[in-house]
Coordinates of C-alpha atoms and ligand atoms in Angstrom, one line a residue:
M7 CA 12.0 -21.8 3.2
F8 CA 13.7 -19.3 1.0
I9 CA 12.6 -19.2 -2.6
P10 CA 15.6 -20.0 -4.8
T11 CA 17.6 -17.2 -6.3
T12 CA 20.6 -19.1 -7.6
K13 CA 21.3 -22.0 -9.9
Q14 CA 22.9 -24.0 -7.0
E15 CA 19.6 -23.7 -5.1
L16 CA 17.7 -25.1 -8.1
D17 CA 20.1 -28.0 -8.2
Q18 CA 19.6 -28.7 -4.5
L19 CA 15.9 -28.7 -5.0
G20 CA 16.3 -31.0 -8.1
W21 CA 14.5 -28.4 -10.3
Q22 CA 15.7 -28.6 -13.9
A23 CA 13.8 -25.4 -14.8
L24 CA 11.3 -22.9 -13.2
D25 CA 7.7 -22.4 -14.0
V26 CA 7.8 -18.7 -12.9
I27 CA 10.6 -16.3 -12.4
L28 CA 9.8 -13.2 -10.3
V29 CA 11.9 -10.1 -10.8
T30 CA 11.7 -7.3 -8.2
G31 CA 13.1 -3.8 -7.5
D32 CA 13.7 -4.6 -3.8
S33 CA 16.1 -7.0 -2.3
Y34 CA 14.6 -10.4 -1.7
V35 CA 13.3 -10.3 1.9
D36 CA 11.3 -13.4 2.7
S37 CA 8.5 -11.9 4.8
P38 CA 4.7 -11.9 4.7
F39 CA 5.0 -8.1 4.4
V40 CA 6.8 -8.3 1.0
G41 CA 4.5 -8.9 -2.0
V42 CA 6.9 -10.8 -4.1
A43 CA 7.7 -13.3 -1.3
V44 CA 4.0 -13.8 -0.7
V45 CA 3.2 -14.4 -4.4
G46 CA 6.3 -16.7 -4.7
H47 CA 5.2 -18.8 -1.7
V48 CA 1.6 -18.9 -2.9
L49 CA 2.6 -20.3 -6.3
I50 CA 5.0 -22.8 -4.7
E51 CA 2.1 -24.0 -2.4
A52 CA 0.0 -24.4 -5.6
G53 CA 2.7 -26.7 -7.0
Y54 CA 4.7 -24.4 -9.2
R55 CA 8.5 -24.1 -9.3
V56 CA 9.3 -20.4 -8.6
G57 CA 12.6 -18.4 -8.5
I58 CA 13.3 -14.8 -7.5
I59 CA 15.8 -12.4 -9.1
A60 CA 16.0 -9.2 -7.0
Q61 CA 17.4 -5.9 -8.1
P62 CA 19.0 -7.3 -11.3
D63 CA 21.9 -5.5 -12.9
V64 CA 20.2 -3.8 -15.8
H65 CA 23.4 -3.5 -17.9
S66 CA 24.2 -7.1 -18.3
Q67 CA 22.6 -10.5 -18.5
D68 CA 24.4 -11.8 -15.4
D69 CA 21.5 -11.5 -13.1
I70 CA 18.4 -11.7 -15.4
A71 CA 19.7 -14.8 -17.1
R72 CA 21.0 -16.7 -14.1
L73 CA 18.0 -18.9 -13.6
G74 CA 17.3 -19.5 -17.3
E75 CA 13.9 -18.9 -18.8
P76 CA 10.6 -19.8 -17.1
E77 CA 8.2 -22.3 -18.6
L78 CA 5.1 -20.3 -17.8
F79 CA 5.8 -16.6 -17.2
W80 CA 8.0 -13.9 -15.9
G81 CA 6.5 -11.9 -13.0
V82 CA 7.8 -8.3 -12.8
S83 CA 7.4 -5.9 -9.9
G84 CA 8.9 -2.6 -9.0
G85 CA 9.0 -3.7 -5.3
C86 CA 7.0 -2.7 -2.3
M87 CA 6.8 0.9 -3.5
D88 CA 6.5 2.7 -6.8
S89 CA 10.1 3.1 -8.0
L90 CA 9.8 6.8 -8.4
V91 CA 8.5 7.2 -4.9
A92 CA 11.3 5.1 -3.6
N93 CA 14.0 7.0 -5.6
Y94 CA 12.9 10.7 -5.2
T95 CA 11.7 13.0 -2.4
A96 CA 8.4 15.0 -2.7
T97 CA 10.5 17.9 -4.2
K98 CA 12.1 15.5 -6.8
K99 CA 15.5 15.3 -5.1
R100 CA 17.3 12.0 -5.3
K101 CA 16.9 9.8 -2.2
W102 CA 20.1 8.3 -1.0
A103 CA 18.8 5.9 1.6
D104 CA 16.7 2.8 0.7
D105 CA 15.3 0.5 3.3
L106 CA 14.9 -2.4 0.9
T107 CA 18.4 -2.3 -0.7
P108 CA 21.3 -4.2 0.9
G109 CA 23.5 -1.7 2.8
G110 CA 20.7 0.9 2.7
R111 CA 22.2 2.9 -0.2
N112 CA 19.8 3.6 -3.0
G113 CA 21.5 2.6 -6.2
R114 CA 20.0 -0.7 -7.3
R115 CA 16.4 0.2 -8.3
P116 CA 16.0 1.9 -11.7
N117 CA 13.4 4.6 -12.2
R118 CA 10.3 3.1 -13.7
A119 CA 11.6 -0.3 -12.6
V120 CA 8.7 -2.3 -14.1
I121 CA 9.4 -0.9 -17.6
V122 CA 13.2 -1.3 -17.3
Y123 CA 12.9 -5.0 -16.1
A124 CA 10.4 -5.9 -18.8
N125 CA 12.8 -4.4 -21.4
L126 CA 15.8 -6.2 -19.8
I127 CA 14.0 -9.6 -20.1
R128 CA 13.2 -9.0 -23.8
R129 CA 16.7 -7.9 -24.5
Y130 CA 18.2 -11.2 -23.5
F131 CA 15.2 -13.5 -24.1
K132 CA 13.7 -13.0 -27.6
H133 CA 10.2 -14.4 -28.1
T134 CA 10.0 -15.4 -24.4
K135 CA 7.1 -16.5 -22.2
P136 CA 4.6 -13.9 -21.2
I137 CA 5.7 -11.0 -19.1
V138 CA 3.3 -10.4 -16.3
L139 CA 3.4 -7.1 -14.3
G140 CA 2.4 -6.9 -10.7
G141 CA 3.0 -5.0 -7.4
V142 CA 2.2 -1.5 -6.4
E143 CA 3.9 0.3 -9.3
A144 CA 2.0 -1.7 -11.9
S145 CA -1.3 -1.8 -10.0
L146 CA -1.6 1.9 -9.6
R147 CA -0.4 2.7 -13.1
R148 CA -2.8 0.3 -14.7
I149 CA -5.0 2.8 -16.6
A150 CA -4.0 6.2 -17.9
H151 CA -2.7 8.1 -14.9
Y152 CA -1.1 11.3 -13.8
D153 CA 2.6 11.0 -13.4
F154 CA 4.0 13.7 -11.1
W155 CA 7.7 13.0 -12.1
S156 CA 7.1 13.8 -15.8
D157 CA 4.1 16.1 -15.0
S158 CA 2.0 14.4 -17.6
V159 CA -0.7 11.8 -18.1
R160 CA 0.9 8.5 -19.1
R161 CA -0.6 5.5 -20.7
S162 CA -1.2 2.3 -18.9
I163 CA 2.2 0.9 -17.8
L164 CA 1.2 -2.3 -19.6
F165 CA 1.7 -0.5 -22.9
D166 CA 4.9 1.3 -21.9
A167 CA 6.4 -1.9 -20.6
K168 CA 5.3 -3.8 -23.7
A169 CA 4.2 -6.6 -21.3
D170 CA 1.5 -9.2 -21.8
V171 CA -0.6 -9.2 -18.6
L172 CA -0.9 -7.0 -15.5
V173 CA -2.2 -8.5 -12.3
Y174 CA -3.5 -5.7 -10.1
G175 CA -4.4 -5.4 -6.4
M176 CA -3.6 -8.2 -3.9
A177 CA -2.5 -10.8 -6.4
E178 CA -2.7 -14.2 -4.8
R179 CA -5.9 -15.5 -6.3
A180 CA -5.4 -14.0 -9.8
V181 CA -1.8 -15.2 -10.1
V182 CA -2.5 -18.8 -9.2
E183 CA -5.4 -18.9 -11.6
L184 CA -3.2 -17.3 -14.3
A185 CA -0.5 -19.9 -13.8
S186 CA -3.0 -22.7 -14.1
R187 CA -4.6 -21.3 -17.3
L188 CA -1.2 -20.6 -18.9
K189 CA -0.1 -24.2 -18.0
A190 CA -3.3 -25.5 -19.6
E191 CA -2.9 -23.1 -22.5
A192 CA -6.4 -21.9 -21.7
E193 CA -7.9 -18.4 -22.5
I194 CA -7.3 -15.7 -19.8
D195 CA -9.7 -13.1 -21.2
D196 CA -12.2 -13.5 -18.4
L197 CA -9.8 -13.8 -15.6
R198 CA -10.6 -11.4 -12.7
G199 CA -7.9 -9.1 -11.4
I200 CA -6.0 -8.7 -14.6
C201 CA -5.5 -6.2 -17.4
Y202 CA -4.4 -7.1 -20.9
I203 CA -4.1 -5.6 -24.3
S204 CA -6.6 -6.3 -27.1
P205 CA -7.0 -5.0 -30.6
E206 CA -10.6 -4.3 -29.9
R207 CA -12.9 -3.0 -27.1
K208 CA -14.7 -5.5 -24.9
A209 CA -18.4 -5.7 -25.5
D210 CA -19.6 -5.9 -21.9
A211 CA -17.0 -3.5 -20.4
I212 CA -17.5 0.2 -19.7
E213 CA -15.5 2.2 -22.2
L214 CA -13.4 4.9 -20.6
P215 CA -12.5 8.0 -22.6
S216 CA -9.4 7.2 -24.6
Y217 CA -5.8 7.9 -23.4
E218 CA -5.5 10.6 -26.0
K219 CA -8.7 12.3 -24.8
V220 CA -7.9 12.2 -21.1
A221 CA -4.3 13.3 -21.7
G222 CA -5.5 16.6 -23.2
D223 CA -8.8 17.1 -21.3
K224 CA -8.7 17.5 -17.5
R225 CA -12.5 17.2 -17.2
A226 CA -12.5 13.9 -19.1
F227 CA -9.6 12.7 -17.0
T228 CA -11.6 13.4 -13.8
E229 CA -14.6 11.5 -15.1
M230 CA -12.4 8.6 -16.1
F231 CA -10.9 8.5 -12.6
H232 CA -14.4 8.5 -10.9
T233 CA -15.5 5.6 -13.1
F234 CA -12.3 3.7 -12.4
Y235 CA -12.5 4.3 -8.7
R236 CA -16.2 3.2 -8.5
N237 CA -15.4 0.0 -10.4
N238 CA -13.0 -1.4 -7.8
D239 CA -15.2 -3.5 -5.6
P240 CA -15.3 -7.2 -6.6
L241 CA -19.0 -7.5 -5.8
T242 CA -20.2 -4.6 -8.0
A243 CA -17.4 -3.7 -10.4
Q244 CA -17.9 -3.9 -14.1
G245 CA -15.0 -4.5 -16.5
L246 CA -13.4 -1.4 -18.1
C247 CA -11.7 -0.8 -21.4
Q248 CA -9.7 2.2 -22.6
Q249 CA -8.1 2.9 -26.0
Q250 CA -4.4 3.6 -25.5
D251 CA -3.0 3.8 -29.0
T252 CA -4.7 1.9 -31.8
R253 CA -5.3 -0.9 -29.2
Y254 CA -7.3 -1.2 -26.0
L255 CA -6.5 -1.8 -22.4
I256 CA -8.9 -4.3 -21.1
H257 CA -9.4 -4.0 -17.3
N258 CA -11.3 -7.0 -15.9
P259 CA -13.3 -6.7 -12.6
P260 CA -11.2 -7.2 -9.5
A261 CA -10.5 -10.7 -8.1
F262 CA -12.7 -11.8 -5.3
Y263 CA -11.1 -11.3 -1.9
L264 CA -9.5 -14.2 -0.1
T265 CA -11.7 -15.8 2.5
Q266 CA -10.6 -15.7 6.1
Q267 CA -9.3 -19.3 5.8
E268 CA -7.3 -18.4 2.7
L269 CA -5.9 -15.3 4.3
D270 CA -4.8 -17.4 7.3
Q271 CA -3.1 -19.9 5.0
V272 CA -1.2 -17.1 3.3
Y273 CA 0.2 -15.6 6.5
E274 CA 1.1 -18.9 7.9
M275 CA 3.2 -20.0 5.0
D276 CA 6.8 -20.9 5.7
F277 CA 8.5 -17.4 5.6
E278 CA 12.1 -17.1 6.8
R279 CA 11.6 -13.5 8.0
A280 CA 15.1 -12.7 6.8
Q281 CA 16.9 -11.4 3.7
H282 CA 18.0 -14.2 1.4
P283 CA 21.7 -15.0 2.1
F284 CA 22.7 -14.2 -1.5
Y285 CA 21.7 -10.6 -0.9
E286 CA 22.5 -10.5 2.9
R287 CA 26.2 -10.8 2.0
L288 CA 25.8 -7.4 0.3
G289 CA 24.6 -5.8 3.5
P290 CA 21.5 -5.7 5.7
V291 CA 18.2 -4.2 4.8
R292 CA 16.7 -1.7 7.2
A293 CA 13.1 -2.6 6.5
L294 CA 13.5 -5.8 8.4
E295 CA 14.0 -3.9 11.6
T296 CA 10.3 -3.0 11.5
I297 CA 8.7 -6.0 9.8
K298 CA 10.8 -9.0 11.1
F299 CA 8.6 -9.6 14.1
S300 CA 5.4 -7.9 13.2
L301 CA 2.0 -9.5 12.6
A302 CA -0.4 -8.4 9.8
T303 CA -3.9 -8.9 11.0
H304 CA -5.9 -7.5 8.2
R305 CA -6.0 -6.0 4.7
G306 CA -8.0 -3.2 3.0
C307 CA -9.0 0.2 4.3
Y308 CA -12.3 2.2 4.2
G309 CA -10.6 5.3 5.6
E310 CA -10.2 6.5 2.0
C311 CA -7.9 9.4 2.7
N312 CA -7.7 11.1 -0.6
F313 CA -3.9 11.1 -0.7
C314 CA -3.7 7.3 -0.1
S315 CA -3.8 4.5 -2.7
I316 CA -4.6 1.6 -0.3
A317 CA -8.3 1.6 -1.2
V318 CA -7.4 1.3 -4.9
H319 CA -4.8 -1.3 -4.4
Q320 CA -6.1 -3.4 -1.5
G321 CA -9.8 -2.5 -1.6
R322 CA -12.3 -0.7 0.6
T323 CA -13.4 -3.9 2.4
V324 CA -11.4 -5.0 5.4
R325 CA -10.6 -8.7 5.5
W326 CA -9.1 -10.0 8.7
R327 CA -7.4 -13.2 9.8
S328 CA -8.8 -15.4 12.5
A329 CA -7.4 -14.7 16.0
D330 CA -6.2 -18.4 16.2
S331 CA -4.1 -17.9 13.0
V332 CA -2.5 -14.7 14.4
V333 CA -1.7 -16.4 17.6
R334 CA -0.2 -19.4 15.8
E335 CA 2.0 -17.1 13.8
A336 CA 3.1 -15.3 17.0
R337 CA 4.1 -18.7 18.5
R338 CA 6.3 -19.2 15.5
L339 CA 7.9 -15.8 16.1
V340 CA 8.7 -16.9 19.6
A341 CA 10.5 -20.0 18.3
H342 CA 12.6 -17.9 15.9
P343 CA 16.2 -17.8 17.0
D344 CA 16.5 -14.0 16.7
F345 CA 13.3 -13.3 18.7
K346 CA 14.0 -11.3 21.9
G347 CA 10.4 -11.2 23.2
Y348 CA 9.1 -8.1 21.4
I349 CA 6.4 -8.2 18.7
Q350 CA 7.0 -5.0 16.9
D351 CA 3.5 -4.4 15.5
V352 CA 0.1 -6.0 15.3
G353 CA -1.9 -4.2 12.6
G354 CA -2.7 -3.4 9.0
P355 CA -3.2 -0.3 7.0
T356 CA -5.0 1.1 10.0
A357 CA -4.4 -0.7 13.3
N358 CA -8.0 -0.6 14.6
M359 CA -10.0 -1.8 11.6
Y360 CA -9.6 -5.4 12.8
G361 CA -12.6 -7.7 13.3
F362 CA -15.7 -5.8 12.1
E363 CA -17.2 -4.6 8.8
C364 CA -20.3 -3.2 7.4
Q365 CA -22.8 -6.0 6.7
K366 CA -24.2 -4.2 3.7
K367 CA -20.8 -3.9 2.2
L368 CA -20.0 -7.5 2.8
A369 CA -23.3 -8.6 1.1
K370 CA -23.6 -6.0 -1.7
G371 CA -20.3 -4.2 -2.0
S372 CA -19.1 -0.7 -1.0
C373 CA -21.5 2.3 -1.6
E374 CA -20.8 4.2 -4.7
D375 CA -22.1 7.5 -3.5
R376 CA -20.8 7.8 0.0
R377 CA -17.8 6.9 2.2
C378 CA -17.7 4.8 5.4
L379 CA -15.8 7.4 7.6
Y380 CA -16.1 10.8 5.9
P381 CA -17.6 13.3 6.5
R382 CA -19.0 11.3 9.4
I383 CA -18.9 7.7 10.4
C384 CA -21.7 5.8 8.6
P385 CA -24.2 4.3 11.1
Q386 CA -24.1 1.0 9.2
L387 CA -20.4 0.4 10.1
K388 CA -20.9 -0.2 13.8
P389 CA -17.2 -0.2 15.0
D390 CA -16.3 -2.8 17.5
H391 CA -12.9 -3.0 19.0
G392 CA -13.8 -6.0 21.1
P393 CA -12.2 -8.6 18.8
Q394 CA -8.9 -6.6 18.7
I395 CA -8.8 -6.3 22.5
A396 CA -9.3 -10.1 22.8
L397 CA -6.6 -10.7 20.3
L398 CA -4.0 -8.4 22.0
K399 CA -4.7 -10.1 25.3
R400 CA -4.1 -13.5 23.8
L401 CA -0.8 -12.3 22.2
R402 CA 0.4 -10.9 25.5
Q403 CA -0.2 -14.2 27.3
I404 CA 2.0 -16.2 25.0
K405 CA 5.0 -17.6 26.8
G406 CA 8.2 -15.9 25.5
V407 CA 6.4 -12.7 24.6
K408 CA 7.6 -9.8 26.7
K409 CA 5.8 -7.0 24.9
V410 CA 3.4 -6.5 22.0
F411 CA 3.4 -3.1 20.3
V412 CA 0.7 -1.6 18.2
A413 CA 2.8 0.6 15.9
S414 CA 0.3 0.9 13.0
G415 CA -1.6 4.1 13.0
V416 CA -4.9 4.2 15.0
R417 CA -7.9 5.9 13.4
Y418 CA -9.1 7.9 16.4
D419 CA -12.5 8.9 15.0
L420 CA -13.3 5.2 14.6
L421 CA -12.1 4.5 18.2
L422 CA -14.3 7.3 19.6
A423 CA -17.3 6.1 17.7
D424 CA -17.2 2.7 19.4
K425 CA -19.2 3.6 22.5
Q426 CA -18.8 0.1 24.1
H427 CA -15.2 -0.9 23.4
G428 CA -13.5 2.3 22.1
V429 CA -12.2 3.6 25.5
P430 CA -11.4 0.0 26.8
Y431 CA -9.3 -0.5 23.6
L432 CA -7.4 2.7 24.1
R433 CA -6.9 1.8 27.7
E434 CA -5.4 -1.6 26.6
I435 CA -3.1 0.3 24.2
V436 CA -2.0 2.8 26.7
H437 CA -1.4 0.2 29.4
H438 CA 0.4 -2.5 27.3
H439 CA 1.1 -1.6 23.7
V440 CA 2.8 1.7 23.4
S441 CA 6.5 2.1 23.1
G442 CA 6.8 5.5 24.7
Q443 CA 4.9 7.3 21.9
M444 CA 1.8 6.5 19.9
K445 CA 1.5 7.6 16.3
V446 CA -1.6 9.4 15.0
A447 CA -2.1 11.0 11.7
P448 CA -4.4 14.0 11.7
E449 CA -2.4 15.3 8.7
H450 CA -3.7 18.8 9.2
V451 CA -6.2 20.8 11.3
A452 CA -7.4 23.5 8.9
E453 CA -11.0 22.6 8.0
R454 CA -10.7 23.4 4.3
V455 CA -7.5 21.3 3.9
L456 CA -9.0 18.4 5.8
R457 CA -12.0 18.5 3.5
R458 CA -9.7 18.0 0.5
M459 CA -7.9 15.2 2.3
G460 CA -11.1 13.5 3.4
K461 CA -9.9 13.5 7.1
P462 CA -11.8 14.1 10.3
G463 CA -11.7 17.5 12.0
A464 CA -9.6 18.9 14.8
K465 CA -12.3 18.6 17.5
V466 CA -12.1 14.8 17.3
L467 CA -8.4 15.0 17.5
L468 CA -8.6 17.0 20.7
R469 CA -11.1 14.7 22.3
F470 CA -8.8 11.8 21.5
R471 CA -5.8 13.6 22.9
E472 CA -7.5 14.4 26.1
L473 CA -8.6 10.8 26.6
F474 CA -5.1 9.5 25.7
Y475 CA -3.4 11.7 28.3
K476 CA -6.0 11.0 30.9
L477 CA -5.5 7.3 30.6
T478 CA -1.8 7.7 30.5
Q479 CA -1.6 9.9 33.6
A480 CA -3.8 7.5 35.5
I481 CA -1.1 4.9 35.4
H482 CA 1.8 7.4 35.8
K483 CA 3.5 6.5 32.5
K484 CA 5.6 8.8 30.4
Q485 CA 4.0 8.3 27.0
F486 CA 3.1 10.8 24.4
L487 CA 1.4 11.2 21.1
T488 CA 3.3 11.9 17.8
Y489 CA 1.4 13.6 15.1
Y490 CA 1.9 12.9 11.4
L491 CA 1.2 16.0 9.3
I492 CA 1.3 16.9 5.6
A493 CA 2.4 20.2 4.0
A494 CA 1.5 21.4 0.5
H495 CA -1.5 19.2 0.0
P496 CA -3.8 20.5 -2.7
G497 CA -5.9 23.3 -1.2
C498 CA -3.2 24.1 1.5
T499 CA -1.7 27.6 1.7
E500 CA 1.0 29.1 3.9
R501 CA -1.8 30.6 5.9
D502 CA -3.1 27.1 6.6
M503 CA 0.3 26.0 7.7
R504 CA 0.6 28.9 10.1
A505 CA -2.8 28.0 11.5
L506 CA -1.5 24.4 11.9
K507 CA 1.6 25.7 13.7
R508 CA -0.5 27.8 16.1
F509 CA -2.8 24.8 16.8
A510 CA 0.2 22.6 17.4
S511 CA 1.8 24.9 20.0
R512 CA -1.4 26.1 21.7
E513 CA -3.6 23.0 21.6
L514 CA -1.3 20.1 21.2
R515 CA 1.6 21.8 23.0
I516 CA 4.2 20.4 20.6
R517 CA 6.7 21.5 18.0
P518 CA 5.9 19.1 15.2
E519 CA 8.7 17.0 13.7
Q520 CA 6.8 14.5 11.5
V521 CA 5.8 16.7 8.6
Q522 CA 5.9 15.3 5.1
I523 CA 5.5 17.3 1.9
F524 CA 2.6 15.9 -0.2
T525 CA 3.7 13.5 -3.0
P526 CA 1.2 13.1 -5.8
T527 CA 1.4 9.3 -6.2
P528 CA -0.4 7.6 -9.1
S529 CA -4.1 6.9 -8.9
T530 CA -5.2 8.9 -5.8
Y531 CA -7.9 11.6 -5.6
S532 CA -5.3 14.0 -4.2
S533 CA -3.1 13.5 -7.2
L534 CA -6.1 14.2 -9.4
M535 CA -6.6 17.5 -7.5
Y536 CA -2.9 18.3 -7.8
Y537 CA -3.0 17.8 -11.6
T538 CA -6.4 19.4 -12.4
E539 CA -6.3 22.1 -9.6
R540 CA -10.0 21.4 -9.0
D541 CA -11.9 19.5 -6.3
P542 CA -13.1 16.4 -8.2
F543 CA -16.2 16.1 -6.0
T544 CA -17.4 19.7 -6.3
G545 CA -15.7 21.0 -9.4
E546 CA -14.4 24.0 -7.4
S547 CA -11.1 25.5 -8.5
I548 CA -8.5 25.1 -5.7
F549 CA -5.1 26.5 -4.9
V550 CA -2.3 24.0 -5.5
E551 CA 1.3 24.7 -4.5
K552 CA 3.5 23.4 -7.2
E553 CA 6.8 25.2 -6.6
P554 CA 9.3 23.0 -4.7
V555 CA 10.8 26.0 -2.8
R556 CA 7.4 27.1 -1.6
K557 CA 6.4 23.5 -0.7
E558 CA 9.5 23.4 1.5
R559 CA 8.5 26.7 2.9
Q560 CA 5.1 25.3 3.9
K561 CA 6.9 22.5 5.8
E562 CA 9.4 24.9 7.3
I563 CA 6.5 27.1 8.7
V564 CA 5.5 24.2 11.0
V565 CA 8.9 22.5 11.8
G566 CA 10.9 25.7 11.9
M567 CA 12.1 27.2 15.3
K568 CA 10.2 30.5 14.9
Ligands
SF4_615 S1 -23.4 1.5 4.2 FE1 -21.9 2.9 5.1 S2 -20.3 1.6 6.1 FE2 -21.4 0.4 4.6 S3 -20.3 0.5 2.7 FE3 -21.9 2.1 2.6 S4 -20.9 3.9 3.4 FE4 -19.6 2.2 4.0

């Protein structure tokens, strides 16, 4: 079922008013891969009447007012990405293409969409119901954060948007509880997974240095980020608070993760896997090409690459769906009128983190003082690709399925560490689940750059490469590896890029094409390095390329013809 976006749909449903109106910076695509659609369906399942307004015109009331005013709250999201990441390249040039805007032309999502939409609501609805922020943009800007686009430390977005509540991380549990409390006119102060504004600090919360302090003191900003990062696991986190102006941001501990049964229910809700017809008439969205017939098997990531924000947004504990649930969803794909037999992806943030977790982490939370994969794989983790092999086999056997691809990136160090099922897993992938090329993301090969990224070394990559081609040649298939690489990460010089180029041609025997310039997105350790020009773990001063022309040159060294 599509969530209504027009007055006619409300009339057809017999809804006089809505409890919740969700406003988003993307088009409305009804898919389990789109956060606003997931939150909308979860609230409807819980008995609330929900509508969606996508990419509203910010210069008139035509869109924002078309569903009236909600009875409980407005939910505001920038969309699946931070709006500035969506609108600009890593060298701050305007992006013209947009995979989540009808017609693919980027012209509907304002910069700092969350702030703009909150202001838009207040412009046309004075003294309205609470404005609740959510989604990636709000989640990763929830405390004082470095903002690359203004090259400054900004306050919590909750203050800049003048909103009432911010739901962070994966929002299902917190948003349903929030709706229930607002309906009952109950207090929300102790609700996990939210931030709110208070005139005073919270007695049992850790007090972070104030916004004013961290905005002018890089050392204090670094300490603040460590404390924030450590207090991100629902089993161990304490609440935080931070003075922003005269008032305080209160950051409650994260919501508890969904159980497997709850996760199964979320992904088996009634998604249309299409763009709502109201927006489809404006043009197709490209994102659907990759998500329409894909299956999400798990959430969370303990890879903790320093440039990635998934650990902060989704958590370091991987939660996975039951194989039965994934298979049921696959059967529904087969019944879809547009399905041609191809499942485009089976995966999550990292394809091969399905079906196993560290028992210590599940019982007591993530370790504060070490990482699960870096600098070496923790012996407590015990990788086991058995459950994923079994799942892929079941998916292949479904009548109507011609091919199942694994397009999400595979973490090859994890694969090689699984002595029992690692090689059989790769064999399965090579035999059945590669569409000509398999993506891997070494990101770099120079040891000192990899150390700043928190990524495994080049030796593991070469071992994996050898194994991949051995298995591929054994079945006489023409398949190859594509390598995702990053230029201009903090600590990376032109010399490092030349070393990467040499490695690529001599060892990998390729001329790389997939090279991205590093973007310092909010709330990552790499962004902290970019801003402070120091390694936050050792305090060492590091080289950081900040000139756009020289960033481009780093990329050109690797992709160029010479
Ligand atoms: S014990 Fe090891 S695998 Fe488990 S949470 Fe700690 S670092 Fe990660």
